[in-house]
Amino acid sequence: MEVCYQLPVLPLDRPVPKHVLSRRGAISFSSSSSLFGAPDPRQLSQRRGAISYDSSDQTALYIRMLGDVRVRSRVGFETERRGSHPYLSIDFRILHSQPESAGPVSARKIRRLLSFQRYLHSSRVCRGVTPQNPLHFLDHDYTGQAKCMLEKVGSWNFDIFIFDRLTNGNSLINLTFHLFNHYGLIELFQLDMVKLRRFLVMVQEDYHRQNPYHNAVHAADVTQAMYCYLQEPKLSKSLTSCDILLGLLAAATHDLDHPGVNQPFLIKTNHYLAALYQNTSVLENHHWRSAVGLLRESRLFSHLPAEDGLNMERQLGSLILATDISRQNEYLSKFREHLDKEDLLLGNAGHRHFILQMALKCADICNPCRPWELSKQWSEKVTEEFFHQGDIEKKHKLEVSPLCDSQTNSVGKIQIDFMTYVVEPLFAEWARFSDTRLSQTMLGYLGLNKAGWSGMLQEQAGAAEETDLGAPSPTPSSAEETDSKVLPQGSKES
Ligand SMILES: [Zn+2]
């Protein structure tokens, strides 16, 4: 086991400021809360993209982060209204009216309260309610087909949506476990299979099923893309097992407990986490801390020397923080500079770590580089999530965030800009670094998909013009036909 860390120390264990602990508000997001005005607590579990303010949850997370047993015995679960945005207070109050969050909680129970989603899950189990979507138990036919798919897990055409259905919604667990096995990481790092399985179940459960885009399927998709990049000759020749372990872990956890809204939304609603992370990489910091919490709770690395475990957590943070899209230019300029100077030495642990950061960034935004059938689904999902945020902002008379207004944006418009200004520049540099068939394939799909969306927009504009001139307006079915006609060609090729 090579120790491969030469990185700046990140402030993982910085003390939580006093004012933060004393204000005891929220820490974790929840898809099941009622931030956006559910009048009936029974509807909570159906709400999408909301943020929870459960003080017990917050306490659990802090305990998890601090690793301080003394704190655990002192903290209570009294409700405390925070002086932030009015909706947040409403949400907080409703959450505390739930019987599960009332009364004293044992230390054992606290350990289970890692996220509000799992809290609900475990309380259902305690009450004898059978989970609707049992993990692990699959129809044999589906298991067989899922296994079959895993034989081609390195294919760029891998259809994660089908794989998710075949695994009964457990794509992230199954895919990540398979890849750990494939690389022999379980033996190499002497991982306990039960702990690993438990860790992966917790990771998957902490993603919000209700988010149209930022859910466990996206995490599984990013993990699959990451695997494709790890297999690229330059990386596979130089990466250590430790790099591979971290790369896969970071991909699987990089959006953990994502609330389905973006950072500006959290800032303008005075979200507690925005204050905690000083409005900087708020979500990414939260994903990282959540991942660390699950690692510690599952004790997956508890057999490793403490220093190695801490180093793993720091590196995981450095990888996850690199996915902050607002820091794209910073990473891209550094990448470009290295490529211009041709000074990347993959024998150097710091350089390998940088390449892992770039690979994870690519994996995170590779949707437009996938075949059209897959790419289009992702585009629609992400737009649905944006527009949902915009609807909430309108409903509560907040300024509508860019890209979130369904009146002034469309899937195609958003995609074309995203491809032009974010995806193309990144993948062009990646192709310079790793000039392979995969890189060319990705750039090829990117061009085709962009042309596909442009074609659709032009047709829509043409149709609108005709309507203005008095021609009959297209029926919904003819508009759909238009959609399928402008599919990029050659999108079957791998
Ligand atoms: Zn992501």
Short mmCIF file of C-alpha atoms and ligand atoms in Angstrom, two decimals:
data_model
loop_
_atom_site.label_atom_id
_atom_site.label_comp_id
_atom_site.label_asym_id
_atom_site.label_seq_id
_atom_site.Cartn_x
_atom_site.Cartn_y
_atom_site.Cartn_z
CA MET A 1 0.00 0.00 0.00
CA GLU A 2 1.78 3.09 -1.18
CA VAL A 3 1.37 6.20 0.84
CA CYS A 4 0.89 8.84 -1.77
CA TYR A 5 0.06 12.06 -0.07
CA GLN A 6 1.92 15.31 -0.46
CA LEU A 7 -0.90 17.73 -0.26
CA PRO A 8 -1.65 20.88 1.55
CA VAL A 9 -3.50 20.19 4.77
CA LEU A 10 -7.12 21.18 4.49
CA PRO A 11 -8.93 22.45 7.54
CA LEU A 12 -10.92 19.28 8.07
CA ASP A 13 -10.79 19.32 11.82
CA ARG A 14 -10.92 23.02 12.40
CA PRO A 15 -13.01 23.68 15.47
CA VAL A 16 -16.61 24.53 14.81
CA PRO A 17 -17.03 28.17 15.84
CA LYS A 18 -18.88 28.74 19.11
CA HIS A 19 -21.58 30.84 17.52
CA VAL A 20 -22.31 28.01 15.16
CA LEU A 21 -22.71 25.39 17.85
CA SER A 22 -24.75 27.67 20.03
CA ARG A 23 -27.16 28.53 17.25
CA ARG A 24 -27.87 24.87 16.65
CA GLY A 25 -29.86 25.00 13.48
CA ALA A 26 -29.56 22.89 10.43
CA ILE A 27 -26.69 21.09 8.91
CA SER A 28 -28.05 18.56 6.52
CA PHE A 29 -30.28 18.94 3.54
CA SER A 30 -33.27 16.80 3.16
CA SER A 31 -35.46 16.02 0.25
CA SER A 32 -38.22 15.14 2.63
CA SER A 33 -38.69 18.40 4.43
CA SER A 34 -41.20 21.10 3.77
CA LEU A 35 -39.13 24.17 3.13
CA PHE A 36 -41.38 25.13 0.33
CA GLY A 37 -44.60 25.15 2.20
CA ALA A 38 -46.07 21.67 2.60
CA PRO A 39 -48.96 22.20 4.96
CA ASP A 40 -49.25 18.57 5.88
CA PRO A 41 -46.32 16.74 7.48
CA ARG A 42 -47.50 13.55 5.80
CA GLN A 43 -46.48 15.12 2.51
CA LEU A 44 -42.97 15.64 3.71
CA SER A 45 -41.55 12.50 2.19
CA GLN A 46 -42.88 13.44 -1.24
CA ARG A 47 -41.37 16.90 -1.37
CA ARG A 48 -38.54 17.46 -3.74
CA GLY A 49 -35.45 19.56 -3.49
CA ALA A 50 -36.15 20.91 -0.05
CA ILE A 51 -33.85 21.67 2.81
CA SER A 52 -34.33 20.40 6.30
CA TYR A 53 -33.61 22.09 9.54
CA ASP A 54 -33.50 19.33 12.02
CA SER A 55 -31.38 20.11 15.02
CA SER A 56 -30.90 16.45 15.89
CA ASP A 57 -29.50 15.92 12.44
CA GLN A 58 -27.19 18.87 12.83
CA THR A 59 -25.99 17.57 16.13
CA ALA A 60 -25.31 14.16 14.67
CA LEU A 61 -23.32 15.63 11.84
CA TYR A 62 -21.24 17.78 14.09
CA ILE A 63 -20.57 14.84 16.32
CA ARG A 64 -19.60 12.91 13.24
CA MET A 65 -17.28 15.65 12.06
CA LEU A 66 -15.76 16.47 15.38
CA GLY A 67 -15.46 12.87 16.47
CA ASP A 68 -16.06 14.20 19.96
CA VAL A 69 -17.90 11.81 22.23
CA ARG A 70 -18.08 14.41 24.98
CA VAL A 71 -20.14 16.68 22.78
CA ARG A 72 -22.49 13.82 22.11
CA SER A 73 -23.38 13.38 25.76
CA ARG A 74 -23.98 17.09 26.29
CA VAL A 75 -26.11 18.08 23.36
CA GLY A 76 -29.84 18.00 23.54
CA PHE A 77 -32.49 18.28 20.91
CA GLU A 78 -34.36 21.34 22.01
CA THR A 79 -35.93 23.32 19.25
CA GLU A 80 -34.45 26.67 18.53
CA ARG A 81 -35.76 29.12 16.01
CA ARG A 82 -33.05 30.70 13.98
CA GLY A 83 -33.26 34.23 12.76
CA SER A 84 -32.94 33.44 9.09
CA HIS A 85 -35.31 33.34 6.17
CA PRO A 86 -38.97 32.97 7.11
CA TYR A 87 -39.50 29.74 5.14
CA LEU A 88 -36.68 28.17 7.00
CA SER A 89 -38.41 28.83 10.28
CA ILE A 90 -41.59 27.29 8.97
CA ASP A 91 -39.72 24.24 7.90
CA PHE A 92 -37.95 23.94 11.19
CA ARG A 93 -41.20 24.12 13.11
CA ILE A 94 -42.93 21.48 11.02
CA LEU A 95 -40.02 19.13 11.31
CA HIS A 96 -40.13 19.37 15.04
CA SER A 97 -43.80 18.55 15.11
CA GLN A 98 -42.94 15.10 13.84
CA PRO A 99 -43.03 12.48 16.58
CA GLU A 100 -39.70 10.99 15.44
CA SER A 101 -37.74 14.10 16.23
CA ALA A 102 -39.26 14.73 19.64
CA GLY A 103 -38.00 13.58 23.01
CA PRO A 104 -34.61 12.40 24.19
CA VAL A 105 -32.55 10.32 21.81
CA SER A 106 -30.11 7.66 22.89
CA ALA A 107 -26.49 7.83 21.91
CA ARG A 108 -26.97 4.75 19.75
CA LYS A 109 -29.80 6.40 17.91
CA ILE A 110 -27.76 9.55 17.44
CA ARG A 111 -25.23 7.59 15.48
CA ARG A 112 -27.95 6.63 13.05
CA LEU A 113 -29.09 10.19 12.52
CA LEU A 114 -26.55 10.93 9.89
CA SER A 115 -28.87 12.47 7.44
CA PHE A 116 -32.51 13.24 7.65
CA GLN A 117 -33.25 10.77 4.91
CA ARG A 118 -31.71 7.88 6.74
CA TYR A 119 -33.30 9.07 9.94
CA LEU A 120 -36.70 8.71 8.35
CA HIS A 121 -35.69 5.39 6.88
CA SER A 122 -34.50 3.97 10.20
CA SER A 123 -37.56 5.26 12.05
CA ARG A 124 -39.78 3.50 9.52
CA VAL A 125 -37.87 0.30 10.11
CA CYS A 126 -38.27 0.76 13.89
CA ARG A 127 -42.01 1.08 13.46
CA GLY A 128 -42.10 -2.12 11.43
CA VAL A 129 -42.85 -0.42 8.13
CA THR A 130 -41.34 -2.38 5.29
CA PRO A 131 -39.19 -0.19 3.03
CA GLN A 132 -40.71 0.17 -0.40
CA ASN A 133 -37.48 -0.33 -2.21
CA PRO A 134 -35.55 -3.06 -0.41
CA LEU A 135 -31.85 -3.04 -1.09
CA HIS A 136 -29.98 -6.11 -2.19
CA PHE A 137 -32.91 -8.33 -3.11
CA LEU A 138 -33.25 -8.45 -6.84
CA ASP A 139 -35.15 -10.55 -9.25
CA HIS A 140 -32.74 -13.19 -10.57
CA ASP A 141 -33.37 -12.24 -14.19
CA TYR A 142 -32.55 -8.62 -13.50
CA THR A 143 -29.48 -9.56 -11.46
CA GLY A 144 -28.25 -11.59 -14.41
CA GLN A 145 -28.79 -8.72 -16.83
CA ALA A 146 -27.18 -6.23 -14.47
CA LYS A 147 -24.14 -8.50 -14.15
CA CYS A 148 -24.03 -8.74 -17.90
CA MET A 149 -23.98 -4.96 -18.16
CA LEU A 150 -21.12 -4.75 -15.67
CA GLU A 151 -18.96 -6.76 -18.06
CA LYS A 152 -19.03 -3.67 -20.27
CA VAL A 153 -18.70 -1.13 -17.48
CA GLY A 154 -15.77 0.48 -19.30
CA SER A 155 -17.86 1.33 -22.36
CA TRP A 156 -18.57 5.00 -22.97
CA ASN A 157 -22.07 3.98 -24.11
CA PHE A 158 -22.87 2.38 -20.74
CA ASP A 159 -26.53 3.15 -20.04
CA ILE A 160 -26.68 3.98 -16.35
CA PHE A 161 -30.45 4.50 -16.48
CA ILE A 162 -31.03 0.91 -17.60
CA PHE A 163 -28.48 -0.34 -15.09
CA ASP A 164 -30.28 1.54 -12.33
CA ARG A 165 -33.58 -0.07 -13.27
CA LEU A 166 -32.02 -3.53 -13.45
CA THR A 167 -30.55 -3.07 -9.98
CA ASN A 168 -33.83 -1.85 -8.53
CA GLY A 169 -32.50 1.67 -8.00
CA ASN A 170 -29.22 0.51 -6.51
CA SER A 171 -26.88 1.44 -9.33
CA LEU A 172 -24.46 3.36 -7.14
CA ILE A 173 -23.99 0.55 -4.61
CA ASN A 174 -23.65 -2.15 -7.23
CA LEU A 175 -21.41 -0.24 -9.61
CA THR A 176 -19.01 1.02 -6.94
CA PHE A 177 -18.81 -2.36 -5.23
CA HIS A 178 -18.09 -3.99 -8.58
CA LEU A 179 -15.29 -1.52 -9.33
CA PHE A 180 -13.71 -1.96 -5.89
CA ASN A 181 -13.75 -5.70 -6.54
CA HIS A 182 -12.46 -5.29 -10.07
CA TYR A 183 -9.41 -3.33 -8.89
CA GLY A 184 -8.82 -5.71 -5.98
CA LEU A 185 -9.12 -2.78 -3.58
CA ILE A 186 -10.89 -4.90 -0.98
CA GLU A 187 -7.88 -7.23 -0.60
CA LEU A 188 -5.26 -4.53 -1.09
CA PHE A 189 -6.66 -2.26 1.60
CA GLN A 190 -7.97 -5.18 3.67
CA LEU A 191 -11.43 -3.69 3.63
CA ASP A 192 -14.18 -5.39 5.57
CA MET A 193 -16.84 -6.38 3.01
CA VAL A 194 -19.68 -5.78 5.45
CA LYS A 195 -18.39 -2.31 6.32
CA LEU A 196 -17.88 -1.49 2.66
CA ARG A 197 -21.37 -2.62 1.76
CA ARG A 198 -22.80 -0.64 4.67
CA PHE A 199 -20.84 2.43 3.67
CA LEU A 200 -22.10 2.25 0.10
CA VAL A 201 -25.69 1.75 1.23
CA MET A 202 -25.39 4.86 3.40
CA VAL A 203 -23.84 6.84 0.55
CA GLN A 204 -26.63 5.91 -1.82
CA GLU A 205 -29.29 6.67 0.77
CA ASP A 206 -27.86 10.11 1.45
CA TYR A 207 -28.49 11.14 -2.13
CA HIS A 208 -31.95 12.59 -2.62
CA ARG A 209 -34.04 10.29 -4.74
CA GLN A 210 -36.46 13.18 -5.37
CA ASN A 211 -33.88 15.40 -7.08
CA PRO A 212 -34.41 15.14 -10.84
CA TYR A 213 -30.66 15.43 -11.46
CA HIS A 214 -28.47 15.48 -8.36
CA ASN A 215 -29.35 12.01 -7.16
CA ALA A 216 -27.56 8.67 -6.75
CA VAL A 217 -27.90 7.86 -10.46
CA HIS A 218 -25.85 10.96 -11.31
CA ALA A 219 -23.25 9.81 -8.76
CA ALA A 220 -23.22 6.35 -10.35
CA ASP A 221 -22.85 7.92 -13.79
CA VAL A 222 -19.91 10.04 -12.64
CA THR A 223 -18.32 6.97 -11.04
CA GLN A 224 -18.68 5.05 -14.31
CA ALA A 225 -17.14 7.92 -16.27
CA MET A 226 -14.34 8.15 -13.73
CA TYR A 227 -13.65 4.46 -14.27
CA CYS A 228 -13.40 5.09 -18.03
CA TYR A 229 -10.82 7.83 -17.38
CA LEU A 230 -8.87 5.73 -14.87
CA GLN A 231 -8.55 3.12 -17.63
CA GLU A 232 -6.95 5.60 -20.03
CA PRO A 233 -3.33 4.57 -20.76
CA LYS A 234 -1.63 7.59 -19.19
CA LEU A 235 -3.55 7.15 -15.96
CA SER A 236 -3.66 3.37 -15.75
CA LYS A 237 0.12 3.24 -16.18
CA SER A 238 0.87 5.67 -13.39
CA LEU A 239 -1.94 5.66 -10.83
CA THR A 240 -1.44 3.80 -7.56
CA SER A 241 -4.14 1.72 -5.91
CA CYS A 242 -4.51 4.53 -3.45
CA ASP A 243 -5.21 7.00 -6.27
CA ILE A 244 -7.80 4.63 -7.75
CA LEU A 245 -9.49 4.12 -4.39
CA LEU A 246 -9.71 7.87 -3.86
CA GLY A 247 -10.85 8.57 -7.41
CA LEU A 248 -13.72 6.11 -7.14
CA LEU A 249 -14.68 7.23 -3.63
CA ALA A 250 -14.67 10.88 -4.66
CA ALA A 251 -16.83 10.17 -7.71
CA ALA A 252 -19.36 8.19 -5.68
CA THR A 253 -19.65 10.81 -2.92
CA HIS A 254 -19.02 14.08 -4.77
CA ASP A 255 -22.65 15.35 -4.54
CA LEU A 256 -23.66 13.65 -1.30
CA ASP A 257 -26.82 15.07 0.33
CA HIS A 258 -27.26 17.59 -2.51
CA PRO A 259 -30.42 19.63 -1.82
CA GLY A 260 -31.38 20.14 -5.47
CA VAL A 261 -30.78 23.90 -5.31
CA ASN A 262 -27.57 25.81 -5.96
CA GLN A 263 -25.24 27.85 -3.82
CA PRO A 264 -26.73 31.28 -4.68
CA PHE A 265 -30.07 29.96 -3.47
CA LEU A 266 -28.55 28.90 -0.16
CA ILE A 267 -26.89 32.29 0.22
CA LYS A 268 -29.99 34.33 -0.52
CA THR A 269 -32.12 32.25 1.85
CA ASN A 270 -29.49 32.65 4.58
CA HIS A 271 -28.94 28.95 4.73
CA TYR A 272 -26.97 27.88 7.72
CA LEU A 273 -24.37 26.05 5.65
CA ALA A 274 -23.71 29.15 3.57
CA ALA A 275 -22.71 30.90 6.78
CA LEU A 276 -20.70 27.93 8.01
CA TYR A 277 -18.65 27.76 4.83
CA GLN A 278 -18.57 31.53 4.37
CA ASN A 279 -20.39 31.40 1.04
CA THR A 280 -17.49 29.52 -0.52
CA SER A 281 -17.95 26.11 -2.16
CA VAL A 282 -20.83 25.63 0.23
CA LEU A 283 -22.27 22.56 -1.41
CA GLU A 284 -18.92 20.93 -2.16
CA ASN A 285 -17.76 21.42 1.41
CA HIS A 286 -20.98 19.85 2.59
CA HIS A 287 -20.62 16.88 0.21
CA TRP A 288 -17.11 16.31 1.48
CA ARG A 289 -17.99 16.59 5.16
CA SER A 290 -20.93 14.27 4.61
CA ALA A 291 -18.64 11.74 2.95
CA VAL A 292 -16.16 11.97 5.81
CA GLY A 293 -19.00 11.46 8.25
CA LEU A 294 -20.06 8.27 6.50
CA LEU A 295 -16.48 7.00 6.30
CA ARG A 296 -16.07 7.49 10.01
CA GLU A 297 -19.43 6.04 10.91
CA SER A 298 -18.94 2.95 8.78
CA ARG A 299 -15.38 2.61 10.15
CA LEU A 300 -14.34 1.54 6.67
CA PHE A 301 -10.77 2.72 7.21
CA SER A 302 -10.66 2.25 10.97
CA HIS A 303 -8.03 -0.51 10.63
CA LEU A 304 -5.62 1.83 8.81
CA PRO A 305 -3.11 3.97 10.73
CA ALA A 306 -4.90 7.12 11.88
CA GLU A 307 -2.58 9.34 9.85
CA ASP A 308 -3.41 7.44 6.63
CA GLY A 309 -7.12 7.73 7.35
CA LEU A 310 -6.84 11.48 7.83
CA ASN A 311 -4.81 11.84 4.67
CA MET A 312 -7.47 9.94 2.74
CA GLU A 313 -10.13 12.30 4.07
CA ARG A 314 -8.08 15.35 3.11
CA GLN A 315 -7.44 14.09 -0.38
CA LEU A 316 -11.09 13.19 -0.78
CA GLY A 317 -11.89 16.78 0.14
CA SER A 318 -9.44 18.20 -2.31
CA LEU A 319 -10.99 16.10 -5.09
CA ILE A 320 -14.60 16.92 -4.23
CA LEU A 321 -13.87 20.63 -3.84
CA ALA A 322 -12.42 20.63 -7.37
CA THR A 323 -15.93 19.93 -8.71
CA ASP A 324 -17.02 23.46 -7.78
CA ILE A 325 -17.88 24.75 -11.23
CA SER A 326 -17.33 28.36 -10.17
CA ARG A 327 -13.62 27.54 -9.81
CA GLN A 328 -13.43 25.98 -13.27
CA ASN A 329 -11.15 28.66 -14.73
CA GLU A 330 -8.66 28.31 -11.95
CA TYR A 331 -8.24 24.57 -12.59
CA LEU A 332 -8.38 24.96 -16.34
CA SER A 333 -5.64 27.62 -16.42
CA LYS A 334 -3.39 25.46 -14.26
CA PHE A 335 -4.06 22.45 -16.52
CA ARG A 336 -3.35 24.52 -19.65
CA GLU A 337 -0.15 25.84 -18.17
CA HIS A 338 1.10 22.34 -17.36
CA LEU A 339 0.18 21.12 -20.84
CA ASP A 340 1.93 24.09 -22.50
CA LYS A 341 5.06 23.47 -20.47
CA GLU A 342 4.74 19.69 -20.84
CA ASP A 343 5.82 19.39 -17.25
CA LEU A 344 3.25 16.95 -15.85
CA LEU A 345 5.16 14.10 -14.24
CA LEU A 346 2.84 11.33 -13.22
CA GLY A 347 5.52 9.81 -11.02
CA ASN A 348 4.89 12.81 -8.81
CA ALA A 349 2.07 12.26 -6.30
CA GLY A 350 0.98 15.92 -6.42
CA HIS A 351 0.72 15.84 -10.20
CA ARG A 352 -1.23 12.59 -10.12
CA HIS A 353 -3.61 14.15 -7.63
CA PHE A 354 -4.10 17.12 -9.94
CA ILE A 355 -4.92 14.78 -12.82
CA LEU A 356 -7.43 12.99 -10.61
CA GLN A 357 -9.04 16.37 -9.89
CA MET A 358 -9.26 17.10 -13.62
CA ALA A 359 -10.61 13.60 -14.33
CA LEU A 360 -13.31 14.03 -11.68
CA LYS A 361 -14.21 17.44 -13.10
CA CYS A 362 -14.56 15.89 -16.55
CA ALA A 363 -16.59 12.97 -15.19
CA ASP A 364 -18.91 15.39 -13.39
CA ILE A 365 -19.82 17.38 -16.50
CA CYS A 366 -19.43 14.70 -19.17
CA ASN A 367 -23.16 14.44 -19.93
CA PRO A 368 -22.89 16.46 -23.18
CA CYS A 369 -20.10 14.09 -24.31
CA ARG A 370 -22.29 10.98 -24.04
CA PRO A 371 -24.34 9.52 -26.89
CA TRP A 372 -27.39 11.63 -27.66
CA GLU A 373 -29.93 9.24 -26.10
CA LEU A 374 -28.16 9.47 -22.74
CA SER A 375 -27.06 13.07 -23.03
CA LYS A 376 -30.57 14.29 -23.81
CA GLN A 377 -32.04 12.60 -20.75
CA TRP A 378 -29.46 14.25 -18.49
CA SER A 379 -30.08 17.63 -20.10
CA GLU A 380 -33.79 17.37 -19.42
CA LYS A 381 -33.23 16.27 -15.85
CA VAL A 382 -30.84 19.08 -14.98
CA THR A 383 -33.16 21.65 -16.55
CA GLU A 384 -36.07 20.25 -14.57
CA GLU A 385 -34.06 20.79 -11.39
CA PHE A 386 -33.13 24.36 -12.42
CA PHE A 387 -36.72 25.24 -13.27
CA HIS A 388 -37.94 23.74 -10.04
CA GLN A 389 -35.62 26.07 -8.16
CA GLY A 390 -36.87 28.96 -10.30
CA ASP A 391 -40.48 28.10 -9.45
CA ILE A 392 -39.67 28.15 -5.75
CA GLU A 393 -37.89 31.49 -6.14
CA LYS A 394 -40.89 32.96 -7.95
CA LYS A 395 -43.32 31.56 -5.43
CA HIS A 396 -41.43 33.21 -2.60
CA LYS A 397 -40.72 36.42 -4.53
CA LEU A 398 -36.98 35.88 -4.56
CA GLU A 399 -34.90 36.95 -7.51
CA VAL A 400 -34.94 34.09 -10.00
CA SER A 401 -31.45 32.62 -10.49
CA PRO A 402 -29.86 32.52 -13.95
CA LEU A 403 -30.95 29.47 -15.98
CA CYS A 404 -33.79 28.81 -13.55
CA ASP A 405 -36.58 30.75 -15.25
CA SER A 406 -38.64 28.43 -17.41
CA GLN A 407 -40.15 31.43 -19.22
CA THR A 408 -36.87 32.68 -20.62
CA ASN A 409 -34.80 29.49 -20.90
CA SER A 410 -35.09 26.16 -22.65
CA VAL A 411 -33.19 22.89 -22.41
CA GLY A 412 -31.49 23.52 -25.74
CA LYS A 413 -30.40 27.07 -24.98
CA ILE A 414 -28.98 26.09 -21.61
CA GLN A 415 -27.14 23.14 -23.11
CA ILE A 416 -25.59 25.08 -25.98
CA ASP A 417 -24.17 27.70 -23.62
CA PHE A 418 -23.01 25.07 -21.15
CA MET A 419 -21.25 23.16 -23.91
CA THR A 420 -19.66 26.24 -25.45
CA TYR A 421 -18.39 27.94 -22.33
CA VAL A 422 -17.83 25.13 -19.85
CA VAL A 423 -17.63 21.67 -21.40
CA GLU A 424 -15.73 22.28 -24.66
CA PRO A 425 -12.83 24.18 -23.09
CA LEU A 426 -12.36 21.49 -20.44
CA PHE A 427 -12.56 18.51 -22.77
CA ALA A 428 -10.34 20.17 -25.36
CA GLU A 429 -7.58 20.35 -22.73
CA TRP A 430 -8.33 16.83 -21.52
CA ALA A 431 -7.91 15.59 -25.10
CA ARG A 432 -4.56 17.37 -25.25
CA PHE A 433 -3.52 15.56 -22.09
CA SER A 434 -4.97 12.20 -23.04
CA ASP A 435 -5.12 12.00 -26.82
CA THR A 436 -6.98 8.74 -27.14
CA ARG A 437 -9.92 7.23 -28.93
CA LEU A 438 -12.12 7.90 -25.91
CA SER A 439 -11.23 11.60 -25.91
CA GLN A 440 -11.99 11.85 -29.62
CA THR A 441 -15.26 9.98 -29.11
CA MET A 442 -16.27 12.39 -26.35
CA LEU A 443 -15.44 15.44 -28.47
CA GLY A 444 -17.31 13.85 -31.35
CA TYR A 445 -20.48 13.37 -29.32
CA LEU A 446 -20.11 16.86 -27.91
CA GLY A 447 -20.14 18.33 -31.42
CA LEU A 448 -23.05 16.15 -32.52
CA ASN A 449 -25.12 16.91 -29.44
CA LYS A 450 -24.51 20.62 -29.79
CA ALA A 451 -25.59 20.45 -33.41
CA GLY A 452 -28.63 18.47 -32.31
CA TRP A 453 -29.75 21.15 -29.86
CA SER A 454 -28.98 23.94 -32.35
CA GLY A 455 -31.06 22.18 -34.98
CA MET A 456 -33.95 21.86 -32.58
CA LEU A 457 -33.77 25.53 -31.62
CA GLN A 458 -33.70 26.58 -35.26
CA GLU A 459 -36.69 24.43 -36.07
CA GLN A 460 -38.56 25.82 -33.09
CA ALA A 461 -37.68 29.39 -34.14
CA GLY A 462 -38.82 28.61 -37.70
CA ALA A 463 -42.08 27.15 -36.41
CA ALA A 464 -42.65 30.21 -34.23
CA GLU A 465 -42.05 32.49 -37.23
CA GLU A 466 -44.53 30.56 -39.31
CA THR A 467 -47.07 30.87 -36.52
CA ASP A 468 -46.51 34.62 -36.44
CA LEU A 469 -47.15 34.76 -40.17
CA GLY A 470 -50.49 33.09 -39.68
CA ALA A 471 -49.55 29.51 -40.48
CA PRO A 472 -51.22 26.88 -38.31
CA SER A 473 -49.30 26.35 -35.11
CA PRO A 474 -47.62 22.97 -34.73
CA THR A 475 -49.49 20.44 -32.67
CA PRO A 476 -47.70 18.89 -29.68
CA SER A 477 -47.22 15.65 -31.60
CA SER A 478 -45.57 17.33 -34.58
CA ALA A 479 -43.25 19.17 -32.22
CA GLU A 480 -42.24 15.83 -30.76
CA GLU A 481 -41.55 14.48 -34.23
CA THR A 482 -39.27 17.43 -34.81
CA ASP A 483 -37.37 16.52 -31.66
CA SER A 484 -36.60 13.03 -32.84
CA LYS A 485 -35.70 14.08 -36.39
CA VAL A 486 -32.75 16.19 -35.35
CA LEU A 487 -30.97 13.50 -33.39
CA PRO A 488 -27.25 13.70 -34.00
CA GLN A 489 -26.11 11.06 -36.40
CA GLY A 490 -23.66 8.32 -35.62
CA SER A 491 -24.43 8.39 -31.94
CA LYS A 492 -24.36 4.60 -31.67
CA GLU A 493 -20.66 4.38 -32.25
CA SER A 494 -18.50 3.91 -29.19
ZN ZN B 1 -22.10 16.18 -9.73
#
